[in-house]
GROMACS .gro file of C-alpha atoms in nm:
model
  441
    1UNK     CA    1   8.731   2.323  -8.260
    2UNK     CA    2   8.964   2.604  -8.376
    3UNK     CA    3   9.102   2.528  -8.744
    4UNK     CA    4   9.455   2.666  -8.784
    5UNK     CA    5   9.604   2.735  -9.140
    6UNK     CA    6   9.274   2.546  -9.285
    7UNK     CA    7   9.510   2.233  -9.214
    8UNK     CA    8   9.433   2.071  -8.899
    9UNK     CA    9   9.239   2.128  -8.601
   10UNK     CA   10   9.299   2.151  -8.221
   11UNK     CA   11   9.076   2.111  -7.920
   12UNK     CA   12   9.122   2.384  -7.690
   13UNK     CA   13   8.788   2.429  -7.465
   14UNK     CA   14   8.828   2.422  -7.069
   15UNK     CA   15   9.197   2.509  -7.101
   16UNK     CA   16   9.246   2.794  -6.822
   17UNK     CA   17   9.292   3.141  -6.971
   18UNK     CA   18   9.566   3.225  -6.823
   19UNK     CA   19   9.796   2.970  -7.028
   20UNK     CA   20   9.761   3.225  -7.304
   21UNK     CA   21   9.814   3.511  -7.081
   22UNK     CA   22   9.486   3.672  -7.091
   23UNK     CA   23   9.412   3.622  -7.466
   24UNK     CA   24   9.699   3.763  -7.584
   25UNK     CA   25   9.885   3.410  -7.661
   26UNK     CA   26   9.578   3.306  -7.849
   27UNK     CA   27   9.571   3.602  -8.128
   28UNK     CA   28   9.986   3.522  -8.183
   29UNK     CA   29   9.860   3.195  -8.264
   30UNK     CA   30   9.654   3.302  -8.506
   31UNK     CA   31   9.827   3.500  -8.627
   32UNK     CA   32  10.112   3.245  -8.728
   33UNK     CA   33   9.846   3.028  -8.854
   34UNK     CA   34   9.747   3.288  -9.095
   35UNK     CA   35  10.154   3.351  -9.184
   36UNK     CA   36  10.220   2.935  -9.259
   37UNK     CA   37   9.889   3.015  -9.451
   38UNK     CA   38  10.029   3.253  -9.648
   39UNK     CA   39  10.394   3.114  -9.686
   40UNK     CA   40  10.193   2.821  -9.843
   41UNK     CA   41  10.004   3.012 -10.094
   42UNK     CA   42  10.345   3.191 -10.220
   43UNK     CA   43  10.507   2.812 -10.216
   44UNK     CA   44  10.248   2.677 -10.416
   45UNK     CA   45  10.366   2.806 -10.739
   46UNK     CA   46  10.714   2.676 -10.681
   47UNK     CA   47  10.594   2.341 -10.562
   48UNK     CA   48  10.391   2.313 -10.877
   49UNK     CA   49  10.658   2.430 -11.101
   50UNK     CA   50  10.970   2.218 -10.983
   51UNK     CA   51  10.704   1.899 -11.036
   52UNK     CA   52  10.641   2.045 -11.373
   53UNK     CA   53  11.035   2.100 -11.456
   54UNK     CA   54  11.124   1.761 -11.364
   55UNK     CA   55  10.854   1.601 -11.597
   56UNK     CA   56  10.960   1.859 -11.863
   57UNK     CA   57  11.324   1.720 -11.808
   58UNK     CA   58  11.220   1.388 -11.852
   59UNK     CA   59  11.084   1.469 -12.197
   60UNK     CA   60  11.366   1.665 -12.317
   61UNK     CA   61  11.557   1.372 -12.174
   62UNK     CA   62  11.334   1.136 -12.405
   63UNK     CA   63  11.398   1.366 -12.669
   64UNK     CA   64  11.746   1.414 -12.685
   65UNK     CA   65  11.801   1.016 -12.682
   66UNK     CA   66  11.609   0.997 -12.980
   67UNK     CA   67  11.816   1.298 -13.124
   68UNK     CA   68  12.135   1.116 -13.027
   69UNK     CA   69  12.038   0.775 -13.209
   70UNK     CA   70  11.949   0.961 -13.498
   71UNK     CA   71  12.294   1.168 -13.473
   72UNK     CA   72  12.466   0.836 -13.441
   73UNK     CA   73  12.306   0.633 -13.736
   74UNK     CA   74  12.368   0.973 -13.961
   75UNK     CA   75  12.724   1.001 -13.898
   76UNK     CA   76  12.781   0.591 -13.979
   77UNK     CA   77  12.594   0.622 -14.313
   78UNK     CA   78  12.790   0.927 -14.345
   79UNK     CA   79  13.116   0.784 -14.295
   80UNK     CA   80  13.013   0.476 -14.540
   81UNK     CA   81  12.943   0.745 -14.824
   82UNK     CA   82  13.250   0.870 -14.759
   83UNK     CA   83  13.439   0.563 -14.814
   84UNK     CA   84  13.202   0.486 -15.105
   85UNK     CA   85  13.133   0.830 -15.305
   86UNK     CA   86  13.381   1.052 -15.148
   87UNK     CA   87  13.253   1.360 -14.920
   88UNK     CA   88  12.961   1.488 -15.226
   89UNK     CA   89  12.649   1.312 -15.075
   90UNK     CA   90  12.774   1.279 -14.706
   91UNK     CA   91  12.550   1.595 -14.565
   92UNK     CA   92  12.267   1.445 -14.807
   93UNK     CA   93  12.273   1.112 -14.674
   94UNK     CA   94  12.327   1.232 -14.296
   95UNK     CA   95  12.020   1.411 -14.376
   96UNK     CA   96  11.809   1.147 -14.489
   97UNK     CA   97  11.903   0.916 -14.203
   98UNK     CA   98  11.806   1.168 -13.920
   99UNK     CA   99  11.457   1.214 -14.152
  100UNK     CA  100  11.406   0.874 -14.015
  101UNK     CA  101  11.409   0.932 -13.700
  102UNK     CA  102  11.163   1.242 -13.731
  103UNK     CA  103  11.446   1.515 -13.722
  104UNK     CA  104  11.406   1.666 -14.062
  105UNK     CA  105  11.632   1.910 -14.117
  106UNK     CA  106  11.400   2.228 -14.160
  107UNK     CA  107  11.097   2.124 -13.992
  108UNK     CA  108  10.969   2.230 -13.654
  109UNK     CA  109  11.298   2.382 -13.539
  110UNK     CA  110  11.520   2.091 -13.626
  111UNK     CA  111  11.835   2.114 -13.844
  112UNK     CA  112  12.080   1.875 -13.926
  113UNK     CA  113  12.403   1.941 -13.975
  114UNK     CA  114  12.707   1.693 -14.121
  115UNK     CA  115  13.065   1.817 -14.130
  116UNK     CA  116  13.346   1.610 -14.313
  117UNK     CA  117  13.627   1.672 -14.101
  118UNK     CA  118  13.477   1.737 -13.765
  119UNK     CA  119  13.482   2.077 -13.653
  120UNK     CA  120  13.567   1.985 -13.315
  121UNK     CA  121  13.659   1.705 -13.089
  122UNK     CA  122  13.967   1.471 -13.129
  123UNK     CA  123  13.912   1.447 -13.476
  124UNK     CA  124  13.923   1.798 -13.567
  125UNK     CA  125  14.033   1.790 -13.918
  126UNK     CA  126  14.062   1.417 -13.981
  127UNK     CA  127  13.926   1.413 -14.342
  128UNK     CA  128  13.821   1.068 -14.299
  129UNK     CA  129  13.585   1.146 -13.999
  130UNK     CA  130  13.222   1.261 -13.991
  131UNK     CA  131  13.050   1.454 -13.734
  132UNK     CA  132  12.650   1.532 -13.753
  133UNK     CA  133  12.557   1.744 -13.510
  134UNK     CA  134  12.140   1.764 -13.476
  135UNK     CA  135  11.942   2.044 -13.288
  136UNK     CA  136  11.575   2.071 -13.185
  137UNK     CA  137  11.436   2.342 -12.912
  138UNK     CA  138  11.214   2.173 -12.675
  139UNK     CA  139  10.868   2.313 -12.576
  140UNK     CA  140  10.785   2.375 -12.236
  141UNK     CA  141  10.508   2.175 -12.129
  142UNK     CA  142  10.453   2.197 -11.705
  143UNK     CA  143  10.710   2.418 -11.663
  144UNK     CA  144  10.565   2.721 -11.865
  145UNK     CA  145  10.512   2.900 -11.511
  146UNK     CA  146  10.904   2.980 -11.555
  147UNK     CA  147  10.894   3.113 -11.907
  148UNK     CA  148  10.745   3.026 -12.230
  149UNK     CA  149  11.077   3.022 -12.386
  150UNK     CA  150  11.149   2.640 -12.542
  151UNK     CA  151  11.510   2.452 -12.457
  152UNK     CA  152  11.744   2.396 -12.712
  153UNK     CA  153  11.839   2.048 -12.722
  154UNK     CA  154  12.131   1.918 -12.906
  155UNK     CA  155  12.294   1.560 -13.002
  156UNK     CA  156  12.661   1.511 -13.145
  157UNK     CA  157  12.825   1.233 -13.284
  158UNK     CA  158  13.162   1.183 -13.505
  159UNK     CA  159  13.208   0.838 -13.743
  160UNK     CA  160  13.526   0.711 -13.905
  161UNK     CA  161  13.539   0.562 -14.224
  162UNK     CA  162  13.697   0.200 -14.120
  163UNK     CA  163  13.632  -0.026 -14.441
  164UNK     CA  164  14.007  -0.016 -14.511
  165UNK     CA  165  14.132  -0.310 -14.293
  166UNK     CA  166  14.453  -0.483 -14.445
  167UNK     CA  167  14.595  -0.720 -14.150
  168UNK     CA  168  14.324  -0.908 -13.964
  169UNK     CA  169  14.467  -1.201 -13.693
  170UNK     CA  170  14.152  -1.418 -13.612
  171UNK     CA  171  14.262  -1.596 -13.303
  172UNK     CA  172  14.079  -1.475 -13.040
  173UNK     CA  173  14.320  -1.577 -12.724
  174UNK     CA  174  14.630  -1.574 -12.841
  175UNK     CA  175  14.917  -1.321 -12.710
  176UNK     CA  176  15.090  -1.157 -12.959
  177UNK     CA  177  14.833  -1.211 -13.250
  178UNK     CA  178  14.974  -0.962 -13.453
  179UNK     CA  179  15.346  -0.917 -13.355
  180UNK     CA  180  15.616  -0.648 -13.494
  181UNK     CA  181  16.028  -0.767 -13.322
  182UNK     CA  182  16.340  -0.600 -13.352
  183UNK     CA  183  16.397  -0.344 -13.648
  184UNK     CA  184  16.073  -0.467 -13.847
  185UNK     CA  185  15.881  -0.152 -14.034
  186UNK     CA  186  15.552  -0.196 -14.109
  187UNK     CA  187  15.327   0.057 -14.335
  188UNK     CA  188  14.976   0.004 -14.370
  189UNK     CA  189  14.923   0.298 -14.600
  190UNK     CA  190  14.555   0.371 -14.609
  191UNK     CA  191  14.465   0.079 -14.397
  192UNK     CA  192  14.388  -0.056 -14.087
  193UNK     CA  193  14.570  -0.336 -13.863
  194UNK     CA  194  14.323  -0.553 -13.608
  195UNK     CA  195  14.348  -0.890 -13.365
  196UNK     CA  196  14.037  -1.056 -13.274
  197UNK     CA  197  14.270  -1.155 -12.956
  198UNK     CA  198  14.138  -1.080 -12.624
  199UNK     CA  199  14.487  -1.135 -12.490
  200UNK     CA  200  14.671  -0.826 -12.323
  201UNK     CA  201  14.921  -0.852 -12.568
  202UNK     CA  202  14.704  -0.927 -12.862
  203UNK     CA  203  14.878  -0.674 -13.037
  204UNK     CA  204  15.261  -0.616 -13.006
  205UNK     CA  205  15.526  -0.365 -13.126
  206UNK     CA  206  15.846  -0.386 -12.922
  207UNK     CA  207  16.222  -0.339 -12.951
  208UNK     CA  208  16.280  -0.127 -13.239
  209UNK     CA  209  16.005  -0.237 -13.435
  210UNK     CA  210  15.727   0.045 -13.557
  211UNK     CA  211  15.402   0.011 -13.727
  212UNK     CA  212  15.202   0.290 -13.945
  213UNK     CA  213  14.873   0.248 -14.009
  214UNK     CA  214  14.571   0.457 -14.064
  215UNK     CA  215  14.418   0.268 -13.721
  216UNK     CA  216  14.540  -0.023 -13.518
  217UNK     CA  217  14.274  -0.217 -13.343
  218UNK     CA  218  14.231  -0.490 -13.078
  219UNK     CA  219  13.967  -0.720 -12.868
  220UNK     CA  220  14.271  -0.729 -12.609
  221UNK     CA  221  14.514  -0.515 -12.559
  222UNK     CA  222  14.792  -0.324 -12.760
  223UNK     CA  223  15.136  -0.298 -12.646
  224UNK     CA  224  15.402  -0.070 -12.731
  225UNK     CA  225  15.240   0.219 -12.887
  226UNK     CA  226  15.509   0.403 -12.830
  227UNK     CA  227  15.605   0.239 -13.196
  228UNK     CA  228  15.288   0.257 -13.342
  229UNK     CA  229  15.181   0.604 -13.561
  230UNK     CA  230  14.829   0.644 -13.655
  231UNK     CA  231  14.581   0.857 -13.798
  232UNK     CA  232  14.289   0.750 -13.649
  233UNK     CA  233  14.422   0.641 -13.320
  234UNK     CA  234  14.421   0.341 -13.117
  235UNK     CA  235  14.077   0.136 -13.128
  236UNK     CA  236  13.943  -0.140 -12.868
  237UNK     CA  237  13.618  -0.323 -12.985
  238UNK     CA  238  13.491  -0.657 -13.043
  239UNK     CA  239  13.594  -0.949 -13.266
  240UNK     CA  240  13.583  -0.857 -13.658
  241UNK     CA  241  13.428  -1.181 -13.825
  242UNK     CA  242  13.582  -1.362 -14.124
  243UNK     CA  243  13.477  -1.204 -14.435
  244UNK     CA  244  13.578  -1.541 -14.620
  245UNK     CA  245  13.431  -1.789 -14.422
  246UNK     CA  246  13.185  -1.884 -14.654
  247UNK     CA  247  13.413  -1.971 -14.945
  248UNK     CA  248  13.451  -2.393 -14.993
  249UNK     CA  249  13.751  -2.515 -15.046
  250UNK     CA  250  13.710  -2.606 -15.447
  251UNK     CA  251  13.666  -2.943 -15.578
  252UNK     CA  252  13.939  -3.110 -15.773
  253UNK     CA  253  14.085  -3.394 -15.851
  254UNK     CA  254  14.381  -3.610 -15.995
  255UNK     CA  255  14.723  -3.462 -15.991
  256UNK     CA  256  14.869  -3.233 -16.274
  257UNK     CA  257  15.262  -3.285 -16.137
  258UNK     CA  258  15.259  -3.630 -16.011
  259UNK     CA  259  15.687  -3.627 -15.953
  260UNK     CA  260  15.690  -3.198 -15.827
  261UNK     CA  261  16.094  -3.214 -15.980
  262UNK     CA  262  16.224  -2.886 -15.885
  263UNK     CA  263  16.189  -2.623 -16.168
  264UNK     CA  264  16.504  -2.430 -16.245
  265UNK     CA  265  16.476  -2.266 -16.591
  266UNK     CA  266  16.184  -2.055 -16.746
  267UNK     CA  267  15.856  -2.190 -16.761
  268UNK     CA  268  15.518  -2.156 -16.781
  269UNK     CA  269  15.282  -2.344 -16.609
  270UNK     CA  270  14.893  -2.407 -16.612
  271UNK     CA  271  14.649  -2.418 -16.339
  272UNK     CA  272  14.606  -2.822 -16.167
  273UNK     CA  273  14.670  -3.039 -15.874
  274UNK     CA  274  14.997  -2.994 -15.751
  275UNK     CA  275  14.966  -3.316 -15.498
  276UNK     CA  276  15.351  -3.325 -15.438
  277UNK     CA  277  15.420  -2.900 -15.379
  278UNK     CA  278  15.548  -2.741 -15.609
  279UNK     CA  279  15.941  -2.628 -15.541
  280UNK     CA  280  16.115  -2.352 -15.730
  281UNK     CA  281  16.541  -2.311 -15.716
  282UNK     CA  282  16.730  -2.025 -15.760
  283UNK     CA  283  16.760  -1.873 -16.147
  284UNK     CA  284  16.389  -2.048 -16.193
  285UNK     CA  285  16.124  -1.797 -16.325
  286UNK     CA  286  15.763  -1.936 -16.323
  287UNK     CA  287  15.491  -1.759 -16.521
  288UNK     CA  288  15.174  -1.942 -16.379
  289UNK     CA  289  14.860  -1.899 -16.618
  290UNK     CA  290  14.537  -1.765 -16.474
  291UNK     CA  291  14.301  -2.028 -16.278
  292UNK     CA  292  14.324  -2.198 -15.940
  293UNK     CA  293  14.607  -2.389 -15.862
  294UNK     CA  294  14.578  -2.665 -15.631
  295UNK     CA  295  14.861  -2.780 -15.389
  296UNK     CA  296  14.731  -3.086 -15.183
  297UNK     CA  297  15.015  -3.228 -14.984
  298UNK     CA  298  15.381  -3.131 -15.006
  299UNK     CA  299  15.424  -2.703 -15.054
  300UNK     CA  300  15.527  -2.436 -15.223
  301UNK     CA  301  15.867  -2.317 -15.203
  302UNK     CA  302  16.001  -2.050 -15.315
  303UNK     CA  303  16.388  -1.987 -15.336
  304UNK     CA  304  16.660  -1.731 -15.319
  305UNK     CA  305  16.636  -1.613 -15.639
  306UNK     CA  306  16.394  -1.776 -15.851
  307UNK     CA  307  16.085  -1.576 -15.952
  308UNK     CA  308  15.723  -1.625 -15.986
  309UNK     CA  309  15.455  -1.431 -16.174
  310UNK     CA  310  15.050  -1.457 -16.228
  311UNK     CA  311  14.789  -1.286 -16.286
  312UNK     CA  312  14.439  -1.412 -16.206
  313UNK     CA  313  14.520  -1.658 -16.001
  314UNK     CA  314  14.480  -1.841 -15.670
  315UNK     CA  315  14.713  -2.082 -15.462
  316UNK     CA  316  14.481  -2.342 -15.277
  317UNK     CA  317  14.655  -2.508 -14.995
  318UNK     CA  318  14.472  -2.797 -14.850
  319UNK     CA  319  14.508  -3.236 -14.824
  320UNK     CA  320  14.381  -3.516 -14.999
  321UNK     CA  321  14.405  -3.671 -14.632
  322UNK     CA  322  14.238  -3.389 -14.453
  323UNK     CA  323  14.168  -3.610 -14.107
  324UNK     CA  324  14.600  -3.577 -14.083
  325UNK     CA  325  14.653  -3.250 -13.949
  326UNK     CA  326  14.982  -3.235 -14.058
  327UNK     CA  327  14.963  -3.362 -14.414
  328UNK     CA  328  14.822  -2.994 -14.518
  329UNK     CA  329  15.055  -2.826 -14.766
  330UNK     CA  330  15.229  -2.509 -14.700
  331UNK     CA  331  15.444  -2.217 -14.839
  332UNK     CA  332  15.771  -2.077 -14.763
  333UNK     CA  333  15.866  -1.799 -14.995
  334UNK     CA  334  16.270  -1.706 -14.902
  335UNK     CA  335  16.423  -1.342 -14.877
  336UNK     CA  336  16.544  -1.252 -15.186
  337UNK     CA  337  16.250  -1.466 -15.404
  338UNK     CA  338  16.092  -1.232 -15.663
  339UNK     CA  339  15.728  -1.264 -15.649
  340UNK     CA  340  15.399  -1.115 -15.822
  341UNK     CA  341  15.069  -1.277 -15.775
  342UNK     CA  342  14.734  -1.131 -15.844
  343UNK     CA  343  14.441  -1.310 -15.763
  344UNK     CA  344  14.138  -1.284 -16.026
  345UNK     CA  345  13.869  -1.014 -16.025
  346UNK     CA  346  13.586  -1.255 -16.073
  347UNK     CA  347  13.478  -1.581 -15.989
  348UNK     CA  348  13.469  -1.803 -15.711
  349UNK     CA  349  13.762  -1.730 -15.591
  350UNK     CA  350  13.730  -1.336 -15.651
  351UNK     CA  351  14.012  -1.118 -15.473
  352UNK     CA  352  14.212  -1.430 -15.337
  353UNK     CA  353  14.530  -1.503 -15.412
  354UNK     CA  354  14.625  -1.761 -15.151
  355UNK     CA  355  14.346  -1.973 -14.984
  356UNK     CA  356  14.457  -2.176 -14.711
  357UNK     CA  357  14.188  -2.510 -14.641
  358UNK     CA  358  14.039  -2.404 -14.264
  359UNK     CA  359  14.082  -2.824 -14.197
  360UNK     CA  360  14.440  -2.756 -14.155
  361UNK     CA  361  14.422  -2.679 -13.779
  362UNK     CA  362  14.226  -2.801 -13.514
  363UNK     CA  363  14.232  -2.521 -13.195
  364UNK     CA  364  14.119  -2.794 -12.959
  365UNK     CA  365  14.441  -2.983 -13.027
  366UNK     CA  366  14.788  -2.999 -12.892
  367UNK     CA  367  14.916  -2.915 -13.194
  368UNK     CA  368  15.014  -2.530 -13.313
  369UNK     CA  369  14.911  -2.361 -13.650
  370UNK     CA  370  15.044  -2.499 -13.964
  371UNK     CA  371  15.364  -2.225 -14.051
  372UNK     CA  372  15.351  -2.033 -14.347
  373UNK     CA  373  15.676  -1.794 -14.412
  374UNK     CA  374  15.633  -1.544 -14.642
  375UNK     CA  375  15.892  -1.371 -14.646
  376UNK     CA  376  16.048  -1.221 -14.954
  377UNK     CA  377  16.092  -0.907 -14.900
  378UNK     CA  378  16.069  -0.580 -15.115
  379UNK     CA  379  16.037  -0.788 -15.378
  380UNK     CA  380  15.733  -0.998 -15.303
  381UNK     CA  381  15.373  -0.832 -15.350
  382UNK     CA  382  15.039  -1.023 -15.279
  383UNK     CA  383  14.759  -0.856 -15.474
  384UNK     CA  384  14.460  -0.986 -15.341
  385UNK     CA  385  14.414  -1.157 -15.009
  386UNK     CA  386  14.682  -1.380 -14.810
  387UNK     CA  387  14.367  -1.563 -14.677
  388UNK     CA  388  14.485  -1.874 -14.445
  389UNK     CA  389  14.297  -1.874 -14.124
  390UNK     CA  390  14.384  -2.158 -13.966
  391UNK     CA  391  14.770  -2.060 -14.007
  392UNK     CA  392  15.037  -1.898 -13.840
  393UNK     CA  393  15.151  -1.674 -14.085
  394UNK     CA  394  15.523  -1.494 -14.124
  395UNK     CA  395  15.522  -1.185 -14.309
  396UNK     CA  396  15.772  -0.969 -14.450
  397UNK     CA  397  15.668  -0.845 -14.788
  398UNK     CA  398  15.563  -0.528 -15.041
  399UNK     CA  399  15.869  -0.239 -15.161
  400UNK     CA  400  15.795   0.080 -14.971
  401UNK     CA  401  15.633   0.235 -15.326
  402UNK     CA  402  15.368  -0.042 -15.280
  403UNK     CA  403  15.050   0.127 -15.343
  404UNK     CA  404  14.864  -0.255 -15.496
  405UNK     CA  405  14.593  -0.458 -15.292
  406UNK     CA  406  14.722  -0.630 -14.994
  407UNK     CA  407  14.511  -0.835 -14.730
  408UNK     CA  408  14.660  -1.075 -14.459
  409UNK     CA  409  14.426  -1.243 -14.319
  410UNK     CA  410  14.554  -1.551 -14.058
  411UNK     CA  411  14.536  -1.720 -13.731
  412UNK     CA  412  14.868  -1.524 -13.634
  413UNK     CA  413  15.060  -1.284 -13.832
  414UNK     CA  414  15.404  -1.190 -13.754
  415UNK     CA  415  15.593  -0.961 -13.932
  416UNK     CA  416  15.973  -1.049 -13.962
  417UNK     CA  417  16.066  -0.751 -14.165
  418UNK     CA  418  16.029  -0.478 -14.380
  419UNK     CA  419  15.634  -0.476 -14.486
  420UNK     CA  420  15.453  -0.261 -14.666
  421UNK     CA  421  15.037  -0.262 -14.724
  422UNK     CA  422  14.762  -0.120 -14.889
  423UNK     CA  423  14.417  -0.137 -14.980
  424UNK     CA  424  14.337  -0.025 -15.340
  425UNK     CA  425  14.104  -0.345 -15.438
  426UNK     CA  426  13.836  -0.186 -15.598
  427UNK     CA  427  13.937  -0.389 -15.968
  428UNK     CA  428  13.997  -0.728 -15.762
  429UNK     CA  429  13.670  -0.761 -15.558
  430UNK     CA  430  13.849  -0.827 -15.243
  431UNK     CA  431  13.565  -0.824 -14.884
  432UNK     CA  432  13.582  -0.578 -14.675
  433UNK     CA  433  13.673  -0.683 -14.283
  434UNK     CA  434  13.473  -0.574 -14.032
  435UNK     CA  435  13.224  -0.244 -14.015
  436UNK     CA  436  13.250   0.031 -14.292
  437UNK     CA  437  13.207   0.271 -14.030
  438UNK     CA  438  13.278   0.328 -13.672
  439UNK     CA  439  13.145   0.566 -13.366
  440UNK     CA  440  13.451   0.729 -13.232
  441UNK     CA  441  13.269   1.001 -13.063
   0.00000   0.00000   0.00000
């Protein structure tokens, strides 16, 4: 037995000489075996290290997932100190957050870094973005034999501040959820504009219509941006919840106006059970004390020219038959109607001005969404939340100086003309829809 290369061995007795030519064949032979032998040896190393360099990468793999949740969570609690404190504890609290995840900034090699407005990306400059960007150099562990130097290793991600929703249209199949027609203008100043619709049209600008908005968000999808200006784009995510869902309808009983004769002159009027609407003509003007006022049956109109004032106060529209879809009470506030609601800053009914009963519309049925038409114009303004869930709501409302608390929250929302929102709420208590913060990048 011959062994060639130290690898394997071959049998050559009784094999005539002359199949080597005279010996000669048989040194070449070994001679090869002695080269793969060699070429081997010199391999080794490289063998060894590429095994070693792919379990290193695995690590710094490891490692730079961990980086990147922490860079994530830091730039959400960012964004929420933002909204809540303005930019002062932002690099503080990104800080803290990536401590969490064992990235302190400082220790072994790591630094954390939080910029408010990103410093790159497609939010360059947005002042209502945050990016943290976290670094950490990566030892070499196996694959030393290439150099001792470590790997830097970096994460990135950028948050937007998103508390500021103002429209919010909870049906979640419906096409054209939120819909803007013809010459309508809508401003959300400050605020956002989202449908929980997972229709391709959930949300729908067209004709001459535009909408303004600091985001505009959808389940589904959004047609004609063309009309729609932003500042912090275009969002598709999942369904925003009902921040009011947990609010009862209140108790009551009796019924404060038991013949609802139509008011025409000026008066002022205390908080009860309207159980027959309540109707207001043209040269009334309505000063409605602060409490809840509760119209069961009937509705609320609001003429051409009459006006109505409140402040701390709530419209509740529900039934004293609630089993009868269609005995729920409603509202239809005309162009030209001067109204100024605010809903109260405490209490159970904090930051609501209009509460519509969630019994008013069954989406298993045949039947469509109770209609509510509010549409008065530059001179109507809603401070508080427009909360009726179950309805489908018709908005045209708020003078284009508007710079109050205004939240629409319904089942639909169409807007039939000029509108104008915002989201300064802080006195009233009004919830906030949805996440305070989103990852954008």
């Amino acid at each position: 037995m011959i062994e060639i290369g130290g690898f394997f061995s071959r049998r050559i007795a009784n094999v005539p000489a002359r199949v080597f030519g005279a010996g000669r064949n048989l040194n070449l032979l070994k001679a090869e075996s002695a080269n793969v032998t060699v070429m081997f040896g010199l391999a080794l190393p490289v063998l060894i290290g590429g095994v070693g360099l792919a379990i290193d990468i695995g690590e710094w793999e490891l490692a730079h997932k961990s980086m990147q949740r922490a860079a994530d969570s830091a730039a959400i609690s960012g964004a929420v100190a933002l909204f809540s404190d303005g930019s002062g504890i932002v690099p503080e609290e990104a800080k803290a957050i990536a401590a969490d995840y064992k990235f302190v900034d400082g220790v072994a090699g790591a630094q954390v870094v939080a910029n408010t407005p990103p410093t790159s990306g497609a939010y360059l400059n947005n002042v209502r973005a945050v990016e943290v960007i976290v670094t950490q150099p990566q030892k070499r562990i196996f694959s030393a034999i290439f150099g001792g130097q470590a790997v830097p290793v970096k994460a990135r991600a950028v948050a937007l501040e998103n508390a500021n929703t103002c429209v919010l249209a909870l049906d979640q199949s419906a096409s054209n959820s939120i819909w803007a027609q013809g010459s309508t203008n809508v401003g959300a100043h400050g605020c956002s504009v989202y449908s929980d619709s997972n229709s391709s049209t959930s949300v729908n600008v067209g004709g001459t219509a535009s909408m303004s908005a600091l985001m505009v968000g959808a389940v589904g999808g959004v047609t004609g941006q063309s009309n729609i200006t932003t500042t912090n784009g275009i969002d598709h995510g999942g369904i925003l919840p009902d921040p009011y869902a947990n609010v009862p309808v209140p108790s009551y009983s009796g019924c404060s106006n038991p013949s609802n004769a139509p008011i025409h002159t000026t008066v002022t009027i205390s908080p009860g059970v309207y159980c027959h609407g309540l109707t207001l003509n043209a040269n009334a003007n309505v000063t409605m004390s602060p409490g809840v006022y509760i119209i069961s049956g009937g509705s609320l109109f609001v003429n051409g020219g009459a006006t109505l004032t409140g402040t701390g106060v709530t419209l509740v529209f529900t039934s004293d038959t609630p089993s009868i879809q269609n005995s729920f009470a409603t509202a239809s506030i005309a162009g030209g109607a001067n109204v100024s609601l605010t809903a109260p800053g405490s209490g159970p009914m904090q930051g609501i001005v209009m509460y519509g009963d969630r019994r008013m519309w069954d989406p298993t049925s045949s039947q469509k969404p109770p209609p509510f038409s509010l549409a008065g114009g530059t001179s109507q303004a809603f401070n508080g939340a427009v909360y009726l869930p179950k309805a489908a709501i018709t908005y045209a409302g708020g003078a284009s100086s508007f710079n109050g608390c205004s939240q629409v929250i319904g089942d639909t929302i169409t807007f039939a003309g000029g509108s104008n929102l915002a989201m300064n709420c802080s006195s009233l208590g009004v919830r906030q829809i949805g996440a305070a913060a989103l990852l954008v990048e």
